[in-house]
Coordinates of C-alpha atoms in Angstrom, one line a residue:
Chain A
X1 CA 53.0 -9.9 -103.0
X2 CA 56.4 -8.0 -102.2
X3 CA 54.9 -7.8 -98.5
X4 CA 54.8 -11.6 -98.7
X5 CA 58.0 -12.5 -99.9
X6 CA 59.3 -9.9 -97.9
X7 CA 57.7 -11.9 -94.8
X8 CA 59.1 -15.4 -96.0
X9 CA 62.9 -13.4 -96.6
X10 CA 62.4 -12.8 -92.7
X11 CA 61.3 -16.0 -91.6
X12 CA 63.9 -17.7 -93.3
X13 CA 66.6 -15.5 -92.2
X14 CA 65.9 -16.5 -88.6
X15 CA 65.2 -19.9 -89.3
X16 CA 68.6 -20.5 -90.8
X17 CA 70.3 -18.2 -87.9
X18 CA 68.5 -20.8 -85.6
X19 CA 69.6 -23.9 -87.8
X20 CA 73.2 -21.9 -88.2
X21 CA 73.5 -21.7 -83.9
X22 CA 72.4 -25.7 -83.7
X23 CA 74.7 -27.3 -86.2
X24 CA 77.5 -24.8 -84.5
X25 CA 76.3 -26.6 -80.9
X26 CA 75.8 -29.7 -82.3
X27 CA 79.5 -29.4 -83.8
X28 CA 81.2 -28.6 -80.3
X29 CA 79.1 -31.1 -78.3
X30 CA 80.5 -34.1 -80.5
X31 CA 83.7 -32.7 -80.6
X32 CA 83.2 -32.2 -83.9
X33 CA 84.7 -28.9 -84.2
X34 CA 88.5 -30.4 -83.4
X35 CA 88.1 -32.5 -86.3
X36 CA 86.4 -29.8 -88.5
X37 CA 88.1 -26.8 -87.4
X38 CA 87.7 -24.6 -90.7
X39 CA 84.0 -26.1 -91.2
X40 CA 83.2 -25.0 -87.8
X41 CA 84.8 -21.6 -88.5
X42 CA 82.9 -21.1 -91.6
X43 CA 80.0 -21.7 -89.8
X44 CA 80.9 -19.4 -86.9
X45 CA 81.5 -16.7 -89.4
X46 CA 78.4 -17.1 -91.8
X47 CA 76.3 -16.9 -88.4
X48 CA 78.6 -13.7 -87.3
X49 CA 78.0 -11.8 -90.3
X50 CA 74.7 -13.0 -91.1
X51 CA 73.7 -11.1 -88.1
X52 CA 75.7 -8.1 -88.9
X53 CA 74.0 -7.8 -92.3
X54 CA 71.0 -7.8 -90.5
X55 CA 72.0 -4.8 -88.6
X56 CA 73.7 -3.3 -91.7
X57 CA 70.4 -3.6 -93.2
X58 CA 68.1 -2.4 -90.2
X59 CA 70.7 0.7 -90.4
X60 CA 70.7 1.7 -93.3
X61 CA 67.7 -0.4 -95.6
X62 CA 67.6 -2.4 -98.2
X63 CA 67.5 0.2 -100.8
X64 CA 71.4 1.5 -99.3
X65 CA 74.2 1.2 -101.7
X66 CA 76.8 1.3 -98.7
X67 CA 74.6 -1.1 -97.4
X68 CA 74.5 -3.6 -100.2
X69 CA 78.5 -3.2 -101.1
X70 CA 79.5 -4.3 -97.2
X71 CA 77.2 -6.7 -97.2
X72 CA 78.5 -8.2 -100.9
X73 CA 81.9 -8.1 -99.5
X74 CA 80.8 -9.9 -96.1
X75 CA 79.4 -12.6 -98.6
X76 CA 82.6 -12.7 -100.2
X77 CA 84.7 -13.1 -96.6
X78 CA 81.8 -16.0 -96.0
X79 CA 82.8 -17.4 -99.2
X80 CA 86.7 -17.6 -98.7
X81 CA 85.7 -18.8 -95.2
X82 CA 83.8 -21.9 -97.2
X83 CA 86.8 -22.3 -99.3
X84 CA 88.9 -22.9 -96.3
X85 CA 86.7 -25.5 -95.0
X86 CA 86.7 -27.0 -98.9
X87 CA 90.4 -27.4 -98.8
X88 CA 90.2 -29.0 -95.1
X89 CA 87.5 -31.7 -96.6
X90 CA 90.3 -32.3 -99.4
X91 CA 92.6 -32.3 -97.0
X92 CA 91.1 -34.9 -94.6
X93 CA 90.5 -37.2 -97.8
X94 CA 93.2 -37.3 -99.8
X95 CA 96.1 -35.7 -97.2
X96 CA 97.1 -39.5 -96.1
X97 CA 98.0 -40.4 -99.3
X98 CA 101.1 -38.2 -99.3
X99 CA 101.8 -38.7 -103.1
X100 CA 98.2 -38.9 -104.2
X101 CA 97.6 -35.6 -102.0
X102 CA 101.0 -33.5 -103.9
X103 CA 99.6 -34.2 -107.6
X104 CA 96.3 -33.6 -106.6
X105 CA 96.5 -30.0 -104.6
X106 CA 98.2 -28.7 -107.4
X107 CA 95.5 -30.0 -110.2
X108 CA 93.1 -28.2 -107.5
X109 CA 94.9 -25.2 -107.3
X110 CA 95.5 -25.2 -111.2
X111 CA 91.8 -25.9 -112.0
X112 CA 90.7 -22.9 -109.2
X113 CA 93.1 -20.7 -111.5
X114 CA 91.4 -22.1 -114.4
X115 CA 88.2 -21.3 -113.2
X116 CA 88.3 -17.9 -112.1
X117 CA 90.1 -16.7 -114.7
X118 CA 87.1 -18.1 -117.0
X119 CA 84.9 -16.3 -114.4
X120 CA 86.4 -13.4 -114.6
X121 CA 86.5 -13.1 -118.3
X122 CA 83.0 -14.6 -119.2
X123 CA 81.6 -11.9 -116.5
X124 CA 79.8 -8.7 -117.4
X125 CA 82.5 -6.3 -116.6
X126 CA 80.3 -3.9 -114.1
X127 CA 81.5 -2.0 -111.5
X128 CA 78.4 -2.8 -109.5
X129 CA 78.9 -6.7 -110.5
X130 CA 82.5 -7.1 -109.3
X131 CA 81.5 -8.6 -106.3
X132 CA 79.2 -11.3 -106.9
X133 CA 80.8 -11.9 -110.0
X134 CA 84.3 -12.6 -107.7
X135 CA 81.6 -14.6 -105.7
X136 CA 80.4 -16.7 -108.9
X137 CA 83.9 -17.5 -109.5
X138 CA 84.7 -18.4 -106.0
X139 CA 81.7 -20.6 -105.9
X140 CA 82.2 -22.3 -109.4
X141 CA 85.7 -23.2 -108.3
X142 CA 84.6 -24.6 -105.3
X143 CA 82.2 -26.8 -107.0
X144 CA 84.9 -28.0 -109.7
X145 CA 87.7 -28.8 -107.1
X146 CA 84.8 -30.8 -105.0
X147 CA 84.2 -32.5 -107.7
X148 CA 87.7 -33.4 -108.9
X149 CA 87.9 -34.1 -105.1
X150 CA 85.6 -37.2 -105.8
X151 CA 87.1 -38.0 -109.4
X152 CA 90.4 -38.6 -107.6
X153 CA 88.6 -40.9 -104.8
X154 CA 86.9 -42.5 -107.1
X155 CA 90.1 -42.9 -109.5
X156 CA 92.5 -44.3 -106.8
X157 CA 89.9 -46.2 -105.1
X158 CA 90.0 -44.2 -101.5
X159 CA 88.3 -44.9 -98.7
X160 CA 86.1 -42.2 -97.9
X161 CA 84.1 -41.2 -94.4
X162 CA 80.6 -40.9 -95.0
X163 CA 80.9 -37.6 -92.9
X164 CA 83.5 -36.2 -95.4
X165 CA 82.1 -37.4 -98.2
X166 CA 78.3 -35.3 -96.8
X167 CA 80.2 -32.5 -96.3
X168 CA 81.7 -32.6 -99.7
X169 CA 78.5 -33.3 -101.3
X170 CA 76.5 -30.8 -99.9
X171 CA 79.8 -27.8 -100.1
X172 CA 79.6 -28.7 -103.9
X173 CA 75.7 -28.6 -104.2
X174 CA 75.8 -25.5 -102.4
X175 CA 78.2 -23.9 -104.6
X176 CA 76.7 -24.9 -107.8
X177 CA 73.2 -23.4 -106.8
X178 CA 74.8 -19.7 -105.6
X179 CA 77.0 -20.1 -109.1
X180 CA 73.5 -20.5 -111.0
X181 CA 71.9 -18.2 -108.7
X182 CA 74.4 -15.3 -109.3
X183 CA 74.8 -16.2 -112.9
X184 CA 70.9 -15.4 -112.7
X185 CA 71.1 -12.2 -111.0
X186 CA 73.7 -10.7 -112.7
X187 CA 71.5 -11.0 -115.8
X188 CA 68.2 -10.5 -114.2
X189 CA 70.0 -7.8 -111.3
X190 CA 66.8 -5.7 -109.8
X191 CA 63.9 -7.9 -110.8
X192 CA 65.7 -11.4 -109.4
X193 CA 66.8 -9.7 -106.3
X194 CA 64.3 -11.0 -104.0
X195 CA 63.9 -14.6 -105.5
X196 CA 67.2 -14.7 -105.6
X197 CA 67.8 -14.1 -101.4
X198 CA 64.8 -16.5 -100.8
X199 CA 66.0 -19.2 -103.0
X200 CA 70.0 -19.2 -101.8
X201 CA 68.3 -19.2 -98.0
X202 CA 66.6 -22.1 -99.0
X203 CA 69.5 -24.1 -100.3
X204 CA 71.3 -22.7 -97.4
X205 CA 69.2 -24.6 -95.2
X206 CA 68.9 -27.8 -96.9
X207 CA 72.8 -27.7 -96.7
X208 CA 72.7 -26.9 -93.1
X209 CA 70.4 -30.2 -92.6
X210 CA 72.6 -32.5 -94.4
X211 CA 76.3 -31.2 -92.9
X212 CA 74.1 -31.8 -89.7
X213 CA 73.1 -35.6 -90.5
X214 CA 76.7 -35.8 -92.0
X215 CA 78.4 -34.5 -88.2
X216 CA 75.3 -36.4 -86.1
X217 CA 78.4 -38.9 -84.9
X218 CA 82.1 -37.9 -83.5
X219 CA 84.6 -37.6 -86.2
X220 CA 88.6 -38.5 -86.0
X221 CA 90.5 -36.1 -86.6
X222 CA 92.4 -36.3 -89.7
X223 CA 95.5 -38.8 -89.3
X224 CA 98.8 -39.2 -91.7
X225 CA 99.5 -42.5 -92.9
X226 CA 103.2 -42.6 -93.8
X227 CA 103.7 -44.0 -96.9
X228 CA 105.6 -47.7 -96.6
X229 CA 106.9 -48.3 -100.4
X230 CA 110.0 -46.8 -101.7
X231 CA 110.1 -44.3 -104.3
X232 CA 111.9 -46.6 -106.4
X233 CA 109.6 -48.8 -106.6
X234 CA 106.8 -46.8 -107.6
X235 CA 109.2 -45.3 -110.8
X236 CA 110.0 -48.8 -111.8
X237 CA 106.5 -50.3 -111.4
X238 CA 104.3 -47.6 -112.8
X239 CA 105.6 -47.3 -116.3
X240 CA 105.3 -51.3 -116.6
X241 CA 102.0 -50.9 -115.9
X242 CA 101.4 -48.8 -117.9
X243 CA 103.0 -50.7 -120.5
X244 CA 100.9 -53.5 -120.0
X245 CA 97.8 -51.6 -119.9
X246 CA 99.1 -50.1 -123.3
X247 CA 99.1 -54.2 -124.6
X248 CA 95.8 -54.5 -123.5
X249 CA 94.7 -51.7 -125.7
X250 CA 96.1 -52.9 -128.3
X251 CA 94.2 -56.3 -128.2
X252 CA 91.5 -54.3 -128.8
X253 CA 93.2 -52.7 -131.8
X254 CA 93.8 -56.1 -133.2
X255 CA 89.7 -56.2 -133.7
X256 CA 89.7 -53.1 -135.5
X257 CA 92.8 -54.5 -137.5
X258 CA 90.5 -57.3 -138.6
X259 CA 88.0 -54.9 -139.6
X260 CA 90.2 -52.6 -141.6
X261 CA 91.6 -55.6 -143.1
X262 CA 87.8 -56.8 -144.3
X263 CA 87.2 -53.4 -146.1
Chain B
X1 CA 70.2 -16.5 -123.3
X2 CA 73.4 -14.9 -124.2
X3 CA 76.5 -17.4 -124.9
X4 CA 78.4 -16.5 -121.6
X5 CA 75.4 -17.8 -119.9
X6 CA 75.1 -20.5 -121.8
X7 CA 78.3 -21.7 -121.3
X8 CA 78.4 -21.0 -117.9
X9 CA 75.2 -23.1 -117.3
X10 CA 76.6 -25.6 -119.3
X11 CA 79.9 -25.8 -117.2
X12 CA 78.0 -26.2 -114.2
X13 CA 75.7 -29.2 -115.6
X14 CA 79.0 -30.9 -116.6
X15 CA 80.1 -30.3 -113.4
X16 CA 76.9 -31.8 -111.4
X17 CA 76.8 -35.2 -114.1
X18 CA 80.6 -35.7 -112.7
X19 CA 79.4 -35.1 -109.2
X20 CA 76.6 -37.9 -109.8
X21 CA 79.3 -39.9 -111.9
X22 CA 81.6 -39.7 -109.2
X23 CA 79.9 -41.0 -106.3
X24 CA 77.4 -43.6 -108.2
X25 CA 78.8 -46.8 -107.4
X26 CA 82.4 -45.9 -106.4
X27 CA 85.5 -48.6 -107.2
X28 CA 85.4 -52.1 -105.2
X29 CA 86.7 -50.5 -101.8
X30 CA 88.4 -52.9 -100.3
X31 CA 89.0 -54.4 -97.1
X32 CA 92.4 -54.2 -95.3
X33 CA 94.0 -56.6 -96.5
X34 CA 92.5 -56.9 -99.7
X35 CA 95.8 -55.7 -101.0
X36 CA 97.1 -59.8 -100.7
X37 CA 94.2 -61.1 -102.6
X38 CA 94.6 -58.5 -105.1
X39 CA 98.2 -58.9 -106.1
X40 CA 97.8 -62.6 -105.5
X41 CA 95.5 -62.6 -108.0
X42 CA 97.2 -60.2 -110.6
X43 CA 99.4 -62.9 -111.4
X44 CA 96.7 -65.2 -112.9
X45 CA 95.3 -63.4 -115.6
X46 CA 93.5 -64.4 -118.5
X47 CA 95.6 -63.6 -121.0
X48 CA 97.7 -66.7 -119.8
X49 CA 94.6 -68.9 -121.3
X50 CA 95.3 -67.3 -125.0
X51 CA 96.2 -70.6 -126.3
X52 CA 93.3 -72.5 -125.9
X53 CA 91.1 -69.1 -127.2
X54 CA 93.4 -69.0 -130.0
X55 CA 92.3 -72.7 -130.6
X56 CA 88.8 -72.2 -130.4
X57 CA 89.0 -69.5 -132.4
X58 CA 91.5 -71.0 -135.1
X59 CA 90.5 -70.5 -138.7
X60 CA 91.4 -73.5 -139.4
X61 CA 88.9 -75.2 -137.5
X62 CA 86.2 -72.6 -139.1
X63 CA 86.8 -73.7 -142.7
X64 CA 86.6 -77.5 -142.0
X65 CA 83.6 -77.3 -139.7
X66 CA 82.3 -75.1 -143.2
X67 CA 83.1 -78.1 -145.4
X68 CA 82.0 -80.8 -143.5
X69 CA 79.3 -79.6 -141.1
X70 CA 76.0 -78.8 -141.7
X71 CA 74.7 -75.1 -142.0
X72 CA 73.0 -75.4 -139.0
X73 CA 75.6 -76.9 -136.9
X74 CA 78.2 -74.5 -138.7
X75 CA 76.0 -71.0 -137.8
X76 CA 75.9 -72.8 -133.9
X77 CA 79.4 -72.5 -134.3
X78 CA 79.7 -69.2 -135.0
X79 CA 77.7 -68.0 -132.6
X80 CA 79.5 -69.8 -130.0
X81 CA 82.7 -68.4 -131.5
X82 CA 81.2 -65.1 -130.8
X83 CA 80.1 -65.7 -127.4
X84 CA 83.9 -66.9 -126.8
X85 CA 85.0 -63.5 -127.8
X86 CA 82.6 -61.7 -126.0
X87 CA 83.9 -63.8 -123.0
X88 CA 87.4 -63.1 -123.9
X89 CA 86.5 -59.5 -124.3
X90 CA 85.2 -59.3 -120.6
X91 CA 88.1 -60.9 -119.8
X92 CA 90.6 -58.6 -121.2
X93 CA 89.0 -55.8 -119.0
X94 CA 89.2 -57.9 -115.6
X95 CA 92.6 -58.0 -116.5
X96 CA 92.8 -54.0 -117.8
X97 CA 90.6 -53.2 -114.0
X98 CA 93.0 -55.7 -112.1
X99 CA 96.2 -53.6 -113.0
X100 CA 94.4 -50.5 -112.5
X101 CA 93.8 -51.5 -109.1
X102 CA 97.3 -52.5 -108.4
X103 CA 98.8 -49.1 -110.0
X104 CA 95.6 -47.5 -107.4
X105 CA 97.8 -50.0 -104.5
X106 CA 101.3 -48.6 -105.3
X107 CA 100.2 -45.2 -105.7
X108 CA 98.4 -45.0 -102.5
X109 CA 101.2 -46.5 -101.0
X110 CA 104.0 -44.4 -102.1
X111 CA 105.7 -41.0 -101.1
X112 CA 105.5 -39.7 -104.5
X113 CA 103.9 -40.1 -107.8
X114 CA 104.8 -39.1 -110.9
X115 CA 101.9 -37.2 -113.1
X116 CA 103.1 -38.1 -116.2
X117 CA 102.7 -41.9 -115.8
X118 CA 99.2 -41.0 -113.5
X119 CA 98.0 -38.9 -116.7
X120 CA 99.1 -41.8 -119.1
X121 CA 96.9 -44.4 -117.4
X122 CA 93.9 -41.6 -117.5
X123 CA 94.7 -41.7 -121.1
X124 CA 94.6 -45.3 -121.2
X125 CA 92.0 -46.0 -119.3
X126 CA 89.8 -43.6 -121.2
X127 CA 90.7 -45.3 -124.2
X128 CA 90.5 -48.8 -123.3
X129 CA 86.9 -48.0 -122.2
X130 CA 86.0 -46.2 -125.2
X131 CA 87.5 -49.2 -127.4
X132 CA 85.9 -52.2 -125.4
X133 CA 82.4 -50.5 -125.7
X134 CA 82.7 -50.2 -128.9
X135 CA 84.2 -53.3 -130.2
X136 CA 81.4 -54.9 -127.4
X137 CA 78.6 -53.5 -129.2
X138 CA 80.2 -54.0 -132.9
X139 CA 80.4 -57.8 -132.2
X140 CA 76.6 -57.8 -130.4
X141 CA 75.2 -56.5 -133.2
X142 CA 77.2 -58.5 -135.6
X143 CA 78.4 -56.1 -137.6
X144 CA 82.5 -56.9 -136.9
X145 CA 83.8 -60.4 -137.7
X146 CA 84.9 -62.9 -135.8
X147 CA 88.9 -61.8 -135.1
X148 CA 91.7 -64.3 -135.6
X149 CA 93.7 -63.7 -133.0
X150 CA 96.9 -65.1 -133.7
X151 CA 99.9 -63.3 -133.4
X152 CA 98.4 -61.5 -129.9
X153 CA 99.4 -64.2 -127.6
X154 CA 103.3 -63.4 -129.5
X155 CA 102.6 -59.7 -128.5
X156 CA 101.5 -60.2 -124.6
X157 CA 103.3 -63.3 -123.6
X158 CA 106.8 -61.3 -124.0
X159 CA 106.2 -58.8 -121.6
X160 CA 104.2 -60.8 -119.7
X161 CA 107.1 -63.2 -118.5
X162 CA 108.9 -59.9 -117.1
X163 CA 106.0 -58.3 -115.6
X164 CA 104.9 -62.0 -113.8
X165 CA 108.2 -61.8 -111.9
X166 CA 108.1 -58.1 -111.2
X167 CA 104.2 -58.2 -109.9
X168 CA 105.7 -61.3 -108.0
X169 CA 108.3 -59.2 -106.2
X170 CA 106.2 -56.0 -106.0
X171 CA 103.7 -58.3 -104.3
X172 CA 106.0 -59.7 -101.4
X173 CA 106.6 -56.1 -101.0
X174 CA 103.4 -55.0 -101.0
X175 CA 101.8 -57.2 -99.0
X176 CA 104.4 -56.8 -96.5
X177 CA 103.5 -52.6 -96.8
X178 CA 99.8 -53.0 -96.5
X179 CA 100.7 -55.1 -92.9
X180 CA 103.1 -52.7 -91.5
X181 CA 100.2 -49.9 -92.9
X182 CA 97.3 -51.7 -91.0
X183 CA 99.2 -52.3 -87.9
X184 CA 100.4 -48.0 -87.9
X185 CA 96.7 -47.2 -88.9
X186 CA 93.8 -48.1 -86.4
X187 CA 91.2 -47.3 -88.7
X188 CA 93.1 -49.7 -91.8
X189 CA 90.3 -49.5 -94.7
X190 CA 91.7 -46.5 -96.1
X191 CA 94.4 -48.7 -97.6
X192 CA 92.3 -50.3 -99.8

């Protein structure tokens, strides 16, 4: 059974190396990698020290503690490395909007705060668990500025690429799954060790496929759009707005003023 | 399962429902362009048809149709009467999503937003939906009466004289923007 899974941890591994060196080609043949430079490095690197784990690991076995801690902190370099490409996705979004863009990085980077701190205190405070608990909290935040990423599209009604919207998708996906999957293993550590390597090269490769069909066409590279309305005009419009939208609302109280009247 | 866990699993399912939430069926992206249409049709809302609503929905007219009609014809009434406001109702939300889609315009448009005005029409918005639903499905299920709605047409038309000229000006401007934005910008759609 071990033997077995064993087997199927090996396959995988150079399956997504394989899938790892085509979406990197595929990248740099459509140009891709001018518009995507910190995807494309992220790719570049998870390849890089995906192989040097796998000499790590020929060195010294799976069983090595020196082993296991470079390889967690390789994991963790991978993971800043998606983070980067995160925040170039944002970027790319939302960084034509020049005053949508300066409220929203700083509700990312307070909500990435947010997060790892909650990470970090929810964890189980093990030395041997500092890593992929850093990790979980890297990946949870990931996933929650992704998806505040798409709130804010949706919110202000941005146009979105379907590329960048693919490669947001599947970042976030990805990130939830390792989140879950290091939740798991930090509670199941030994026994989940193995299910939990198959299971996150699985995931891995399904992302791989999608960023793939997402990059299958030449992107732009991201352009600014200068903003054309005054300041001014934005202070004195928005709070009428907002006062109308305040008279709205209070139509609706008018029907609960009815019924508080009846009773 | 410990609470940590629980917690944490729990934060992540919150977070994939607002992935789903998010990308189902996004906000009317518009054409370039659209801006025009938009603002040129902020200024005919349907609060301006309060009066006749107010009519139909007149008390007044109730009680005598009470007196002199026939139950049947009386109950037809009210139903109709609470079709009207469900009408109204639906209305009163074009109207709510209309402005949202300006404020969307202006802050896509400009150099800098304030979050405290961006966080109030969250706040708003939120509400507005949470109200409408629920005064929706009160009235469905017949369970609210039928409002009188005099006194809101007092409320909305004050402001509403000042904020038909600004939207008028903010409009010219706009629209002027959103050109001079699609003529810089080759690919244009993104100012929606």
């Amino acid at each position: 059974m071990i033997a077995g899974v064993a087997l199927i941890q090996q396959f995988l591994w150079v399956v997504n190396a394989v899938a790892g060196t085509f979406l990197l080609v595929w990248l740099a043949s459509r140009k891709n990698h001018l518009a995507f430079p910190a995807f494309s490095f992220y790719i570049l690197v998870n390849l890089t020290l995906g192989a040097s784990v796998y000499f790590i690991y020929r060195r010294w076995g799976f069983s090595s503690v020196t082993a296991r801690r470079i390889a967690w902190a390789m994991v963790f370099v991978v993971v800043c490395a998606r983070a980067l490409a995160v925040a170039e996705v944002c970027r790319r979004l939302l960084g034509r909007y020049r005053g949508i863009w300066a409220l929203a990085w700083r509700i990312f980077l307070a909500s990435t705060v947010l997060v790892l701190l909650y990470s970090a205190a929810a964890g189980r405070h093990r030395w041997e668990l500092v890593l992929p608990s850093a990790q979980r909290g890297m990946e949870l935040a990931i996933a929650a500025v992704i998806v505040l990423l798409l709130l804010f599209i949706r919110y202000y009604g941005v146009h979105a690429d379907p590329a960048d919207r693919s490669l947001a998708v599947g970042l976030c996906l990805y990130s939830c799954f390792n989140a879950l999957n290091n939740t798991i293993l930090e509670r199941y550590l030994y026994s989940y060790a193995v299910l939990w390597n198959v299971l996150g090269m699985l995931v891995f490769l399904a992302s791989l496929f999608l960023w793939a069909w997402a990059l299958r066409s030449p992107q732009p590279a991201a352009d600014a759009v200068e903003a054309t309305l005054t300041p001014e005009i934005y202070r004195s419009v928005a709070p009428q707005i907002n006062t109308r939208l305040r008279l709205l609302n209070e139509q609706l109280n008018q029907f609960w003023k009815v019924e508080a009247t009846r009773n | 399962m410990n609470l940590p866990l629980f917690l944490f699993c729990g934060l992540l399912a919150i977070l994939v429902v607002l992935l789903v939430w998010a990308l189902r069926g996004p906000r009317r992206l518009r054409k370039p362009g659209a801006n025009l249409t938009l603002l040129e049709e902020t200024g005919k809302r349907h609060v301006n048809f309060m009066p006749q609503i107010r009519q139909a929905l007149a008390k007044t007219d109730s009680l005598y149709l009470s007196r002199k009609a026939p139950a049947l014809v009386a109950r037809r009434v009210r139903q109709e009467r609470r079709r009207i406001v469900l009408v109204y109702l639906s209305a009163v939300r074009e109207d709510f999503h209309n402005l949202l889609r300006m404020a969307s315009v202006i802050a896509r448009l400009s150099p800098e937003i304030v979050a405290l005005h961006e966080f109030e029409r969250v706040r708003l918005t939120v509400m507005f939906s949470w109200r409408y639903q629920l005064v929706r499905l009160q009235l469905r299920a017949g369970l609210m009466p039928i409002p009188s709605l005099d006194g809101l047409s007092d409320l909305v038309s004050g402001l509403s004289v000042r904020m038909e000229t600004a939207m008028n000006e903010l409009g010219k401007r706009a629209a002027l923007a959103t050109e001079m934005a699609s003529s810089f910008n080759g690919r244009g759609s993104d100012v929606a």
